[in-house]
Coordinates of N, CA and C and ligand atoms in Angstrom, one line a residue:
M38 N -60.5 27.3 41.9 CA -61.1 27.3 43.1 C -60.2 27.0 43.8
P39 N -59.9 27.5 45.0 CA -59.1 26.9 45.7 C -59.2 25.6 46.4
A40 N -57.8 25.1 46.6 CA -57.5 23.9 47.2 C -58.6 23.4 48.7
K41 N -59.2 22.4 49.0 CA -59.6 22.2 49.7 C -59.3 21.6 50.5
L42 N -59.4 22.4 52.2 CA -58.5 21.3 53.4 C -59.4 19.9 54.0
C43 N -58.9 19.2 53.8 CA -59.1 18.2 55.0 C -58.0 17.8 56.0
V44 N -58.1 17.7 57.4 CA -57.7 17.6 58.7 C -57.8 16.5 58.9
N45 N -56.3 16.1 58.8 CA -56.0 14.6 59.6 C -55.9 15.1 61.3
I46 N -56.7 14.0 61.7 CA -56.7 14.5 63.4 C -55.7 13.4 64.0
D47 N -54.9 12.9 63.3 CA -54.3 11.6 64.0 C -53.6 11.9 65.5
H48 N -53.0 12.8 65.2 CA -52.2 13.0 66.5 C -52.9 13.8 67.6
V49 N -54.0 14.1 67.5 CA -55.1 14.4 68.4 C -55.2 12.7 69.4
G50 N -55.6 12.0 68.4 CA -55.7 10.3 69.1 C -54.0 10.1 69.6
T51 N -53.1 10.4 69.3 CA -51.6 10.6 69.6 C -51.9 11.2 71.3
V52 N -51.8 12.5 71.8 CA -52.1 12.4 73.1 C -52.8 12.0 73.9
R53 N -54.2 11.7 73.2 CA -55.2 10.7 73.9 C -54.7 9.7 74.2
N54 N -53.8 9.0 73.5 CA -53.7 7.3 74.2 C -52.6 7.7 74.9
A55 N -51.4 8.7 75.0 CA -50.2 8.8 75.9 C -51.0 8.7 77.6
R56 N -51.8 8.8 77.5 CA -52.6 8.9 78.8 C -53.2 7.7 78.9
G57 N -53.8 6.8 78.1 CA -54.5 5.5 77.9 C -56.1 6.3 78.2
E58 N -56.6 7.5 78.1 CA -57.8 7.3 78.6 C -58.4 8.4 77.5
G59 N -59.7 9.1 77.7 CA -60.4 9.4 76.5 C -59.8 10.7 76.0
E60 N -59.3 11.5 76.6 CA -59.1 13.1 76.2 C -57.5 13.4 75.8
P61 N -57.5 14.3 75.0 CA -58.0 14.7 74.2 C -58.9 13.5 73.2
D62 N -60.2 14.2 72.8 CA -60.9 13.2 72.0 C -60.5 13.6 70.5
P63 N -60.8 12.8 69.3 CA -60.5 13.1 68.0 C -61.6 13.7 67.7
V64 N -62.9 12.6 67.8 CA -64.0 13.2 67.5 C -64.1 14.5 67.6
H65 N -64.5 15.1 68.7 CA -64.3 16.6 69.9 C -63.2 17.2 68.5
A66 N -62.4 16.8 68.0 CA -61.7 17.6 67.5 C -62.1 17.6 66.0
A67 N -62.8 16.9 65.4 CA -63.3 16.6 63.8 C -64.5 18.0 63.9
A68 N -64.9 17.9 65.5 CA -66.0 18.6 64.8 C -65.7 20.3 64.9
L69 N -64.7 20.2 65.7 CA -64.3 22.0 65.8 C -63.7 21.9 64.4
C70 N -62.8 21.4 63.8 CA -61.8 21.5 62.6 C -62.8 21.7 61.3
E71 N -64.2 21.4 61.2 CA -65.2 21.4 60.7 C -65.7 22.8 60.2
N72 N -66.1 23.3 62.0 CA -66.6 24.1 62.1 C -65.7 25.6 62.0
A73 N -63.8 25.1 62.2 CA -63.4 26.3 61.6 C -63.3 26.2 59.9
G74 N -64.1 25.7 59.3 CA -63.8 26.1 57.9 C -63.2 24.7 56.9
A75 N -62.5 23.5 57.7 CA -62.3 22.4 56.8 C -63.5 21.7 56.6
V76 N -62.9 21.1 55.3 CA -64.3 20.7 54.0 C -64.3 18.8 54.6
G77 N -63.6 18.2 55.5 CA -63.3 16.9 55.4 C -62.6 16.9 56.7
I78 N -62.9 15.2 56.8 CA -61.5 15.3 58.2 C -60.5 13.8 57.7
T79 N -59.3 13.7 58.0 CA -59.0 12.1 57.3 C -57.8 11.5 58.9
A80 N -58.7 10.8 58.6 CA -58.6 9.7 60.2 C -57.6 8.4 59.7
H81 N -56.2 7.9 59.8 CA -55.8 6.9 59.3 C -55.6 5.7 60.9
L82 N -56.7 4.6 60.2 CA -56.3 3.3 61.2 C -55.4 2.4 61.1
R83 N -54.2 2.6 61.9 CA -52.9 2.2 61.7 C -53.1 0.2 62.1
E84 N -53.0 -0.5 62.1 CA -52.6 -1.5 61.7 C -52.1 -1.8 63.8
D85 N -51.4 -0.7 64.5 CA -50.9 -0.6 65.7 C -52.1 0.0 66.6
R86 N -52.9 0.5 66.0 CA -53.7 1.3 66.3 C -53.2 2.4 67.5
R87 N -52.0 3.0 66.8 CA -51.1 4.0 67.9 C -52.0 5.7 68.0
H88 N -52.8 6.2 67.0 CA -53.5 7.1 67.1 C -54.9 7.0 67.0
I89 N -55.4 6.8 66.5 CA -56.8 6.4 65.6 C -57.0 4.7 66.5
I90 N -58.0 4.7 67.2 CA -58.6 3.7 67.7 C -60.2 2.9 66.7
D91 N -60.2 2.1 66.8 CA -61.5 1.2 66.5 C -62.8 1.9 67.1
R92 N -62.5 2.5 68.5 CA -63.8 3.0 69.0 C -64.1 4.3 68.2
D93 N -63.0 5.2 67.6 CA -63.1 6.4 66.9 C -64.1 6.4 66.0
L94 N -64.0 5.2 64.7 CA -64.5 5.4 63.6 C -66.2 5.3 63.4
P95 N -66.8 4.7 64.0 CA -68.2 5.1 63.8 C -68.5 6.4 64.0
L96 N -67.8 6.8 65.4 CA -68.6 8.3 66.3 C -67.9 9.4 65.4
L97 N -66.7 9.0 64.3 CA -66.4 10.1 63.2 C -67.6 9.9 62.0
K98 N -67.8 9.1 61.8 CA -68.7 8.9 60.6 C -70.1 9.5 60.8
E99 N -70.2 9.0 62.1 CA -71.6 10.2 62.6 C -71.6 11.5 62.5
V100 N -70.5 11.8 63.3 CA -70.1 13.2 63.1 C -69.1 14.5 61.9
V101 N -69.3 13.5 61.4 CA -68.1 14.2 60.3 C -69.1 14.6 59.4
K102 N -69.4 16.1 58.8 CA -70.7 16.5 57.9 C -70.2 16.5 56.3
G103 N -68.8 16.8 56.1 CA -68.1 16.6 55.2 C -67.4 15.3 54.6
L104 N -66.6 15.5 54.2 CA -66.1 14.2 53.8 C -65.0 13.8 54.8
F105 N -65.3 12.5 54.7 CA -64.9 11.5 55.5 C -64.0 10.6 54.8
N106 N -62.8 10.7 55.3 CA -61.5 9.8 54.3 C -60.8 9.0 55.1
L107 N -60.9 8.1 55.4 CA -60.5 6.9 55.9 C -58.9 6.4 55.4
E108 N -57.6 6.8 55.9 CA -57.0 6.3 55.2 C -56.5 5.0 56.3
M109 N -55.6 4.2 55.3 CA -55.7 2.9 55.9 C -54.6 2.0 55.3
A110 N -53.8 0.7 55.4 CA -53.2 -0.1 54.4 C -54.3 -0.9 53.7
C111 N -53.4 -1.9 53.0 CA -54.1 -2.5 51.5 C -54.4 -3.8 52.2
T112 N -54.7 -3.9 53.3 CA -54.9 -5.4 54.4 C -56.3 -6.0 53.9
N113 N -56.4 -6.9 54.4 CA -58.2 -7.5 54.4 C -58.9 -7.3 55.6
E114 N -57.7 -6.9 56.7 CA -58.8 -6.7 58.2 C -58.7 -4.8 57.8
M115 N -58.5 -4.3 56.8 CA -58.4 -2.8 57.0 C -59.7 -3.0 56.0
V116 N -59.5 -3.5 54.7 CA -60.8 -3.5 53.6 C -62.1 -4.0 54.5
R117 N -62.0 -4.9 55.1 CA -63.2 -5.7 55.9 C -63.5 -4.3 56.8
I118 N -62.7 -3.4 57.5 CA -63.4 -2.7 58.4 C -63.8 -1.4 57.4
A119 N -63.6 -1.3 56.1 CA -63.6 -0.2 55.4 C -65.1 -0.6 54.9
M120 N -65.5 -1.8 54.9 CA -66.6 -2.0 53.9 C -67.9 -2.4 55.1
N121 N -67.7 -2.0 56.1 CA -68.2 -1.9 57.5 C -68.7 -1.0 57.7
L122 N -67.9 0.0 58.1 CA -67.7 1.5 58.1 C -68.4 2.2 56.7
R123 N -68.2 2.1 55.6 CA -68.4 3.1 54.5 C -68.3 4.3 54.7
P124 N -66.7 4.1 54.9 CA -66.5 6.3 54.7 C -66.5 6.9 53.4
D125 N -67.0 8.3 52.8 CA -66.9 8.4 51.6 C -66.2 8.7 50.7
Q126 N -64.9 7.9 52.0 CA -63.4 7.7 50.8 C -62.2 7.0 51.5
V127 N -61.7 6.0 50.7 CA -60.8 5.5 51.8 C -59.5 5.9 51.4
T128 N -58.5 6.1 51.5 CA -57.1 6.4 51.2 C -56.1 5.1 51.2
L129 N -55.4 4.6 50.6 CA -54.4 3.3 50.6 C -53.4 4.0 51.2
V130 N -52.5 3.1 51.7 CA -51.2 3.8 51.9 C -50.3 2.6 52.5
P131 N -49.0 3.1 52.0 CA -48.0 1.9 52.5 C -48.1 1.9 54.1
E132 N -47.4 0.9 54.9 CA -47.7 0.7 56.2 C -46.2 0.0 56.9
K133 N -45.5 0.7 57.2 CA -44.3 -0.2 58.4 C -44.6 -0.1 59.6
R134 N -44.8 -0.6 60.3 CA -44.4 -1.0 61.9 C -44.0 0.0 62.3
A135 N -42.2 -0.2 61.9 CA -41.4 0.7 62.7 C -41.7 2.1 62.1
E136 N -41.7 2.6 61.3 CA -42.0 4.2 60.6 C -42.9 5.0 62.0
V137 N -42.4 6.3 61.4 CA -42.7 7.3 62.7 C -44.2 7.6 62.3
T138 N -44.3 7.8 60.6 CA -45.1 8.2 59.6 C -45.1 7.6 58.7
T139 N -46.3 7.9 57.7 CA -45.9 7.0 56.1 C -44.9 7.8 55.4
E140 N -43.9 6.9 55.0 CA -42.8 6.9 54.5 C -42.5 7.1 53.0
G141 N -43.1 6.7 52.6 CA -43.0 6.6 50.8 C -44.4 6.5 50.5
G142 N -44.5 6.4 49.4 CA -45.8 6.5 48.3 C -46.3 4.5 48.3
L143 N -47.5 4.3 47.7 CA -47.7 2.9 48.0 C -47.5 2.7 46.7
D144 N -47.0 1.4 46.4 CA -46.5 0.6 45.0 C -47.1 0.0 44.2
V145 N -48.4 1.1 43.9 CA -49.3 0.5 43.1 C -49.0 -0.7 41.9
R146 N -47.9 -0.6 41.3 CA -47.5 -1.1 40.8 C -46.9 -2.7 40.8
R147 N -46.5 -2.5 41.1 CA -45.9 -3.6 42.6 C -47.0 -4.6 42.8
N148 N -47.6 -4.3 43.7 CA -48.9 -4.6 44.0 C -50.1 -4.5 43.4
M149 N -50.4 -4.4 42.3 CA -51.4 -4.6 41.5 C -52.3 -5.5 41.5
K150 N -52.3 -6.7 41.6 CA -53.6 -7.6 42.0 C -54.0 -6.9 43.3
V151 N -53.4 -7.1 44.7 CA -53.7 -6.8 45.6 C -54.6 -5.8 45.5
V152 N -53.8 -4.3 45.2 CA -54.5 -2.8 45.1 C -55.9 -2.8 44.4
R153 N -55.7 -3.7 43.4 CA -57.1 -3.3 42.2 C -57.8 -4.5 43.2
A154 N -57.8 -5.5 43.3 CA -59.1 -6.3 44.0 C -59.7 -5.4 45.5
A155 N -58.9 -4.3 46.4 CA -59.4 -3.8 47.3 C -60.1 -2.8 46.7
T156 N -59.3 -2.0 46.2 CA -60.3 -0.9 45.4 C -61.6 -1.6 44.8
R157 N -61.4 -2.7 43.7 CA -62.6 -2.8 42.9 C -63.8 -2.8 44.1
K158 N -63.3 -3.9 45.1 CA -64.3 -3.7 46.3 C -65.0 -2.6 47.0
M159 N -64.1 -2.1 46.8 CA -64.9 -0.4 48.2 C -65.4 0.4 47.1
L160 N -65.2 0.5 45.6 CA -66.1 1.3 44.7 C -67.1 0.6 44.6
G161 N -67.4 -0.5 44.5 CA -68.7 -1.7 44.7 C -69.7 -1.0 45.4
A162 N -69.0 -0.8 46.7 CA -69.6 -0.1 47.8 C -70.3 1.1 48.1
K163 N -69.6 1.7 47.2 CA -69.7 3.3 46.7 C -68.6 3.8 47.6
I164 N -67.4 3.4 47.8 CA -66.6 4.2 48.7 C -65.6 4.7 47.6
A165 N -65.4 6.3 47.5 CA -64.3 6.5 46.3 C -62.9 6.0 47.1
V166 N -62.3 6.0 46.2 CA -60.6 5.4 46.5 C -59.4 5.8 46.3
S167 N -58.9 6.2 46.5 CA -57.8 7.2 46.5 C -56.5 6.1 46.8
H168 N -55.2 6.7 45.9 CA -53.8 5.7 46.2 C -52.6 7.2 46.6
F169 N -52.5 6.6 47.6 CA -51.6 7.8 48.4 C -50.1 7.2 47.4
I170 N -49.5 8.0 46.7 CA -48.5 7.5 45.5 C -47.6 8.7 45.5
D171 N -46.0 8.2 45.3 CA -45.1 9.8 44.8 C -45.6 9.8 43.4
P172 N -45.0 11.4 43.4 CA -45.0 11.9 42.0 C -44.5 11.1 40.5
D173 N -45.0 9.8 40.2 CA -44.3 9.2 39.5 C -44.9 8.7 38.4
E174 N -44.9 8.7 37.1 CA -45.1 8.7 35.8 C -45.8 7.0 35.9
K175 N -45.5 6.2 36.5 CA -45.7 5.0 36.5 C -46.2 4.5 37.7
Q176 N -46.1 5.4 38.1 CA -47.6 4.9 39.4 C -48.7 5.8 39.0
V177 N -48.8 6.9 38.7 CA -50.0 7.4 38.3 C -50.9 6.4 37.2
D178 N -49.9 6.2 36.2 CA -50.6 4.8 35.3 C -51.0 3.7 36.2
A179 N -50.6 3.2 37.2 CA -50.9 2.1 37.6 C -52.0 2.0 38.7
A180 N -52.1 3.4 39.2 CA -53.2 4.1 40.2 C -54.9 4.1 39.1
A181 N -54.3 4.7 38.0 CA -55.2 4.7 36.9 C -56.5 3.4 36.8
E182 N -54.8 2.5 36.2 CA -55.4 1.3 36.0 C -56.1 0.5 36.9
S183 N -55.9 0.9 37.8 CA -56.2 -0.2 38.8 C -57.7 0.1 39.3
G184 N -58.3 1.0 38.7 CA -59.4 1.5 39.2 C -59.5 2.9 39.9
A185 N -58.6 3.6 40.6 CA -58.3 4.8 41.9 C -59.6 5.9 41.1
T186 N -60.5 6.6 42.3 CA -60.6 7.8 41.7 C -60.2 8.8 41.7
H187 N -59.1 8.8 42.6 CA -58.2 9.5 43.1 C -57.0 9.3 42.9
V188 N -55.5 10.3 43.3 CA -54.5 10.0 43.5 C -54.2 10.9 44.7
E189 N -53.5 10.3 45.7 CA -53.0 12.0 46.6 C -51.4 11.4 46.8
F190 N -50.7 12.8 45.6 CA -48.9 12.9 45.9 C -48.5 12.9 46.9
H191 N -47.6 12.3 47.5 CA -46.8 12.4 48.4 C -45.8 13.7 48.3
T192 N -46.3 14.4 49.4 CA -45.6 15.9 49.2 C -43.8 16.0 50.2
G193 N -43.8 14.7 50.8 CA -43.1 15.1 51.8 C -41.8 15.2 51.4
A194 N -41.2 14.9 50.3 CA -39.9 15.1 49.9 C -39.5 16.3 49.2
Y195 N -40.8 17.2 48.6 CA -40.8 18.4 48.6 C -40.6 19.3 50.1
A196 N -41.8 18.7 51.1 CA -41.5 19.6 52.3 C -40.4 19.4 52.8
R197 N -39.5 18.7 53.0 CA -38.3 18.2 53.8 C -37.7 19.0 53.1
L198 N -37.2 19.1 51.6 CA -36.7 20.4 51.1 C -36.8 21.3 50.9
F199 N -37.9 21.8 51.8 CA -38.6 23.4 51.3 C -37.5 24.0 52.3
D200 N -37.3 24.2 53.5 CA -36.8 25.1 54.1 C -35.2 25.4 53.9
R201 N -34.7 23.8 53.7 CA -33.4 23.7 53.1 C -32.6 24.0 52.3
Q202 N -33.3 23.7 50.7 CA -32.7 23.8 49.9 C -33.6 23.7 49.1
N203 N -34.0 25.2 48.6 CA -35.5 25.6 47.8 C -35.0 25.4 46.5
A204 N -33.8 25.0 45.8 CA -34.0 24.6 44.2 C -34.4 23.3 43.9
R205 N -33.9 22.6 44.7 CA -34.1 20.8 44.9 C -36.3 21.0 45.3
A206 N -36.1 21.6 46.2 CA -37.7 21.6 46.5 C -38.6 22.5 44.9
M207 N -37.7 22.9 44.3 CA -38.4 23.6 43.2 C -38.8 22.0 42.1
E208 N -37.5 22.1 42.2 CA -37.6 20.7 41.1 C -39.1 19.7 41.3
E209 N -39.0 19.1 43.0 CA -39.8 18.4 43.5 C -40.9 18.8 42.9
L210 N -40.8 20.0 43.0 CA -42.5 20.5 42.7 C -43.0 20.5 41.1
G211 N -41.9 20.7 40.3 CA -42.3 20.1 38.8 C -42.2 18.7 38.7
R212 N -41.9 17.7 39.4 CA -42.3 16.6 39.5 C -43.8 16.3 39.4
L213 N -44.0 17.2 40.7 CA -45.6 17.4 41.2 C -46.5 17.6 40.3
R214 N -45.9 19.0 39.2 CA -46.4 19.5 38.6 C -47.4 18.7 37.6
A215 N -45.9 18.0 37.1 CA -46.0 17.1 36.3 C -46.8 15.8 36.4
A216 N -46.8 15.0 37.0 CA -47.7 14.1 37.9 C -49.2 14.8 38.2
C217 N -49.6 16.2 38.1 CA -51.2 16.4 38.5 C -51.7 16.5 36.9
L218 N -50.9 17.2 35.8 CA -51.5 17.3 35.2 C -51.7 15.5 33.9
Q219 N -50.4 14.9 34.3 CA -51.0 13.5 34.0 C -52.5 12.9 34.8
A220 N -52.7 12.7 36.2 CA -53.5 12.4 36.7 C -54.8 12.9 36.6
H221 N -54.8 14.4 36.1 CA -55.8 15.0 35.6 C -56.5 13.9 34.2
A222 N -55.4 14.6 33.3 CA -55.6 13.5 31.9 C -56.0 12.4 31.9
L223 N -55.6 11.4 33.0 CA -56.1 9.9 32.9 C -57.4 10.0 33.5
G224 N -58.2 10.9 34.2 CA -59.5 11.1 35.0 C -59.3 10.8 36.2
L225 N -58.1 10.8 36.7 CA -57.8 10.7 38.2 C -58.4 12.4 39.2
I226 N -59.4 11.9 40.2 CA -59.1 13.5 41.1 C -57.7 13.8 41.9
V227 N -57.3 15.0 41.9 CA -55.8 15.1 42.4 C -55.9 15.6 43.9
N228 N -55.3 14.8 44.8 CA -55.3 15.7 46.3 C -53.5 15.3 46.1
A229 N -53.2 16.2 47.4 CA -52.2 15.8 47.9 C -52.2 15.9 49.6
G230 N -50.6 15.6 50.3 CA -50.2 15.8 51.6 C -49.2 14.9 52.3
H231 N -48.6 15.6 53.1 CA -47.7 14.9 53.7 C -46.5 15.6 54.2
G232 N -46.0 16.7 55.2 CA -44.9 17.5 55.5 C -45.6 18.9 55.6
L233 N -47.0 19.4 54.8 CA -47.4 20.5 54.4 C -47.7 21.6 55.8
N234 N -47.1 22.4 55.5 CA -47.4 23.7 57.0 C -47.7 24.6 56.0
Y235 N -47.5 26.4 56.9 CA -48.2 27.2 56.9 C -47.1 27.7 56.1
R236 N -45.7 27.6 55.7 CA -44.7 28.4 55.5 C -45.0 27.5 53.8
N237 N -45.0 26.4 53.3 CA -45.0 25.5 51.9 C -45.9 25.0 51.4
V238 N -47.4 25.7 52.0 CA -48.4 25.1 51.1 C -48.7 25.8 49.7
V239 N -48.4 27.1 49.8 CA -49.0 27.8 48.5 C -48.7 26.9 47.5
P240 N -47.2 26.6 47.2 CA -47.3 26.6 46.3 C -48.0 24.8 45.5
I241 N -48.1 24.5 46.5 CA -48.9 22.7 46.2 C -49.9 22.9 46.2
A242 N -51.2 24.3 47.2 CA -52.1 24.6 46.6 C -52.4 24.7 45.5
T243 N -51.7 25.8 44.7 CA -52.0 26.1 43.3 C -51.3 25.6 41.9
L244 N -51.1 24.5 42.3 CA -50.5 23.2 41.7 C -51.7 22.9 40.7
P245 N -51.8 23.1 39.3 CA -52.4 22.8 38.4 C -53.8 21.0 38.3
H246 N -55.2 21.7 39.0 CA -56.1 20.6 39.1 C -56.1 20.2 40.4
M247 N -55.2 20.6 41.7 CA -55.3 20.7 42.7 C -57.1 20.3 43.7
N248 N -57.1 19.3 44.0 CA -58.2 18.9 44.9 C -58.4 19.5 46.2
E249 N -57.4 18.6 47.0 CA -57.6 18.5 48.2 C -56.5 18.7 48.8
L250 N -56.2 19.1 50.5 CA -55.0 19.1 50.9 C -55.0 18.2 52.3
N251 N -54.0 17.1 52.8 CA -54.4 16.5 53.4 C -53.5 17.0 54.3
I252 N -53.7 17.7 55.6 CA -53.0 18.2 56.5 C -53.0 17.8 58.1
G253 N -52.3 17.4 58.4 CA -52.0 17.0 59.9 C -51.3 18.0 61.2
H254 N -49.7 17.4 60.8 CA -48.8 17.3 61.7 C -48.8 19.0 62.2
A255 N -48.9 20.2 61.0 CA -48.8 21.5 61.3 C -49.9 22.3 61.5
I256 N -50.9 21.5 61.4 CA -52.7 22.2 61.9 C -52.2 21.5 63.8
I257 N -52.1 20.6 63.8 CA -52.4 20.1 65.1 C -51.1 20.8 66.4
G258 N -50.0 20.8 65.4 CA -48.9 21.7 66.2 C -49.5 23.1 66.6
R259 N -49.8 23.8 65.9 CA -50.3 25.2 66.1 C -51.2 25.5 66.9
A260 N -52.0 24.5 66.9 CA -53.4 24.6 67.5 C -52.9 24.4 69.5
I261 N -51.8 24.2 69.5 CA -51.6 23.8 70.7 C -51.1 24.8 71.0
F262 N -50.7 26.2 70.6 CA -50.2 27.1 71.0 C -51.4 28.0 70.8
C263 N -52.1 28.3 69.5 CA -53.4 29.2 69.4 C -54.7 28.4 69.1
G264 N -55.4 27.1 69.7 CA -56.5 26.7 69.9 C -56.5 26.4 68.0
L265 N -57.1 24.8 67.9 CA -57.1 24.3 67.0 C -58.4 25.1 66.2
D266 N -59.5 26.0 66.6 CA -60.2 26.7 66.2 C -59.3 27.7 64.7
R267 N -58.3 28.3 65.2 CA -57.7 29.7 65.0 C -56.4 28.5 63.9
A268 N -56.0 27.2 64.5 CA -55.1 26.7 63.4 C -55.6 26.3 61.9
V269 N -56.9 26.1 62.1 CA -57.4 25.6 60.9 C -57.9 26.9 60.0
S270 N -58.8 27.8 60.5 CA -58.7 28.5 59.7 C -57.7 29.6 59.5
D271 N -56.6 29.7 60.2 CA -55.5 30.6 58.9 C -55.1 29.5 58.3
M272 N -55.5 28.3 58.4 CA -55.0 27.1 56.8 C -55.2 27.4 56.1
V273 N -57.4 27.6 56.4 CA -58.1 27.5 55.3 C -58.2 29.2 54.6
R274 N -57.5 30.0 55.4 CA -57.4 31.7 54.6 C -56.2 31.6 53.9
L275 N -55.0 31.3 54.1 CA -54.0 30.6 53.0 C -54.4 29.8 52.0
L276 N -55.8 28.9 51.8 CA -55.4 28.4 50.7 C -56.4 29.3 49.9
R277 N -57.4 29.7 50.7 CA -58.2 30.5 49.6 C -57.7 31.8 48.7
H278 N -57.1 32.1 49.6 CA -55.9 33.6 49.0 C -54.7 33.1 48.2
A279 N -54.6 31.5 47.9 CA -53.2 31.0 47.3 C -53.4 31.4 45.8
R280 N -52.4 32.0 45.2 CA -52.6 32.5 43.7 C -50.6 31.6 43.2
Ligands
PXP208 N1 -51.5 12.2 53.8 C1 -51.6 10.6 53.8 C2 -51.8 9.7 53.3 C3 -50.2 10.7 55.4 O1 -50.1 9.2 55.7 C4 -50.6 12.2 56.3 C5 -49.6 11.5 57.5 O2 -50.6 10.5 58.6 C6 -50.8 13.0 56.0 C7 -51.4 13.3 54.4 C8 -50.8 14.4 56.7 O3 -49.3 14.2 56.6 P1 -48.6 15.5 57.8 O4 -49.5 15.2 59.3 O5 -47.5 15.6 57.9 O6 -49.7 16.8 57.5

């Protein structure tokens, strides 16, 4: 089965917020992405609301027909929002105000108490819970121990190396492969994302047990030139034919 595509629509919110008005609307983008073949939509509600804003969430919940995956930090405010909203899935990510994008994986091991409590609370509300982690054996063990249903492996290091230092990118791919096998053996569903694009996605899509990829920047970037429908369907086609 090919890996499924969830489109991260945050950057549509970034462009909207640059003008402080209503367009382009990430909710409109979500509908277009699903029509073009995405199985779901990912949106990250950041503490500073730099792209997705509170108003988007109930509208996305209503409009998204497939999987609605809410990315968020593991804070009381965000857990409260998720419990009210009830998306299909929450992905817990680390968050620093000054970063341009999510820089590293969540340290589930170090923050076990807080992460486990939030994970259990959301599972109790029938929300699937994914942890965005580095492909690290100890973090995979910790995610399983804390009760997560899914992990999303951070592919940023692989993606950064891909065009510049291919041998090192292949080493990183090896780490990702081992982590996928470990996570699957522990009963976790395996997702991945960050920095994936039309050049580097196939080796990740064909990793063992790969379920779903979360891709934002490359798709929204390409959409500027050829339209969102085409940008999404090009990626869907790549995943469908990946071997
Ligand atoms: N997955 C997670 C957890 C992320 O934080 C991001 C970036 O917001 C993505 C996937 C998508 O990354 P990119 O925009 O580089 O495709």
